């Protein structure tokens, strides 16, 4: 129940295209859903996060869509660029002060 | 921008040896964490630390592991007797006010146990 299932494992997108990464969870007590971006040799860096009281959050080219009834959330990267090539992790956390649970990651490659 | 720094970037050790991984969290942060990432797999929580004591730990964090804040700036993870399966990237993270605030990760220490 503590798992966050992420798909796809890897993704190749043409420059200018839309990258979509999906996550699903079981635990209805999760109330914070961040996405982290990780470049090779670096630690994960917070990209964008959402709470279940909204269905969408947009920051620049990055949008989180959240479907509470389906227990799913997704990251959309509009106008994908080669510099977006990285590994993306979704994560979730219970209400209260509990550790983040991470998905297995999606390796995104944006090709020109 | 302030950042979490970790040393060394790569540590090679023999099975059974003790290793200490070091971290300097962001200076005004109060909560400290260790996570690990086995190659190609997800990031896993090990332990959180606040007010000079462990606040939470996972099943992975057994008696072979310990954490310490020996002074006002460093935060260390010690593995007493390393096993082959301890080979992983170990990430230190810190936050201002616990899990309810964003976690800032360091660049990690790659531990290789031979």
Short mmCIF file of N, CA and C in Angstrom, two decimals, chain A residues 36 38 42-44 46 89 93 97-100 102-104, chain B residues 35 37 42-43 45 56 91 98-100 102-103 105-107:
data_model
loop_
_atom_site.label_atom_id
_atom_site.label_comp_id
_atom_site.label_asym_id
_atom_site.label_seq_id
_atom_site.Cartn_x
_atom_site.Cartn_y
_atom_site.Cartn_z
N UNK A 36 10.43 14.71 -8.87
CA UNK A 36 11.84 15.06 -8.79
C UNK A 36 12.51 14.76 -10.13
N UNK A 38 16.30 14.16 -11.88
CA UNK A 38 17.67 13.77 -11.51
C UNK A 38 18.52 13.66 -12.76
N UNK A 42 24.02 13.53 -10.16
CA UNK A 42 23.44 14.53 -9.27
C UNK A 42 22.37 13.90 -8.39
N UNK A 43 22.01 14.58 -7.32
CA UNK A 43 20.90 14.12 -6.50
C UNK A 43 19.57 14.57 -7.10
N UNK A 44 18.48 13.95 -6.67
CA UNK A 44 17.15 14.38 -7.14
C UNK A 44 16.89 15.83 -6.74
N UNK A 46 13.76 18.78 -6.57
CA UNK A 46 12.31 18.99 -6.65
C UNK A 46 11.96 19.82 -7.87
N UNK A 89 11.34 11.12 -11.12
CA UNK A 89 10.74 10.28 -10.08
C UNK A 89 9.48 10.96 -9.57
N UNK A 93 3.58 11.11 -0.12
CA UNK A 93 3.79 11.10 1.32
C UNK A 93 2.45 11.08 2.03
N UNK A 97 3.90 13.88 9.22
CA UNK A 97 5.33 14.04 8.95
C UNK A 97 5.98 12.69 8.68
N UNK A 98 5.73 12.14 7.51
CA UNK A 98 6.25 10.81 7.16
C UNK A 98 7.16 10.90 5.93
N UNK A 99 8.02 9.89 5.75
CA UNK A 99 8.98 9.96 4.64
C UNK A 99 8.32 9.86 3.27
N UNK A 100 8.98 10.44 2.29
CA UNK A 100 8.54 10.30 0.90
C UNK A 100 8.74 8.87 0.43
N UNK A 102 9.11 6.89 -3.11
CA UNK A 102 9.42 7.21 -4.50
C UNK A 102 8.97 6.11 -5.46
N UNK A 103 8.62 6.53 -6.68
CA UNK A 103 8.45 5.57 -7.77
C UNK A 103 9.81 5.12 -8.26
N UNK A 104 9.81 4.19 -9.22
CA UNK A 104 11.06 3.61 -9.70
C UNK A 104 11.79 4.47 -10.71
N UNK B 35 18.95 8.74 2.22
CA UNK B 35 18.26 7.87 1.28
C UNK B 35 19.32 7.09 0.52
N UNK B 37 19.98 4.70 -3.25
CA UNK B 37 19.47 4.33 -4.57
C UNK B 37 20.37 3.26 -5.14
N UNK B 42 14.70 2.57 -7.49
CA UNK B 42 14.11 3.76 -6.91
C UNK B 42 14.91 4.25 -5.70
N UNK B 43 14.62 5.47 -5.34
CA UNK B 43 15.22 6.09 -4.16
C UNK B 43 14.47 5.58 -2.93
N UNK B 45 14.07 5.47 1.36
CA UNK B 45 14.30 6.15 2.62
C UNK B 45 15.05 5.24 3.58
N UNK B 56 12.77 8.82 12.57
CA UNK B 56 12.14 7.71 11.87
C UNK B 56 13.20 6.91 11.12
N UNK B 91 22.27 9.19 -0.67
CA UNK B 91 21.97 10.60 -0.75
C UNK B 91 21.61 11.14 0.64
N UNK B 98 10.99 19.53 8.36
CA UNK B 98 10.50 18.17 8.29
C UNK B 98 9.94 17.82 6.93
N UNK B 99 9.20 16.70 6.91
CA UNK B 99 8.70 16.18 5.64
C UNK B 99 7.70 17.13 4.99
N UNK B 100 7.17 18.07 5.72
CA UNK B 100 6.19 18.99 5.14
C UNK B 100 6.83 20.11 4.34
N UNK B 102 10.04 21.09 1.39
CA UNK B 102 10.80 20.40 0.32
C UNK B 102 12.12 19.83 0.82
N UNK B 103 12.46 18.66 0.31
CA UNK B 103 13.75 18.06 0.60
C UNK B 103 14.77 18.52 -0.42
N UNK B 105 18.40 17.55 -1.83
CA UNK B 105 19.32 16.43 -1.86
C UNK B 105 20.74 16.87 -2.23
N UNK B 106 21.72 16.18 -1.68
CA UNK B 106 23.09 16.31 -2.15
C UNK B 106 23.30 15.49 -3.41
N UNK B 107 24.52 15.53 -3.94
CA UNK B 107 24.83 14.81 -5.17
C UNK B 107 25.17 13.35 -4.94
#
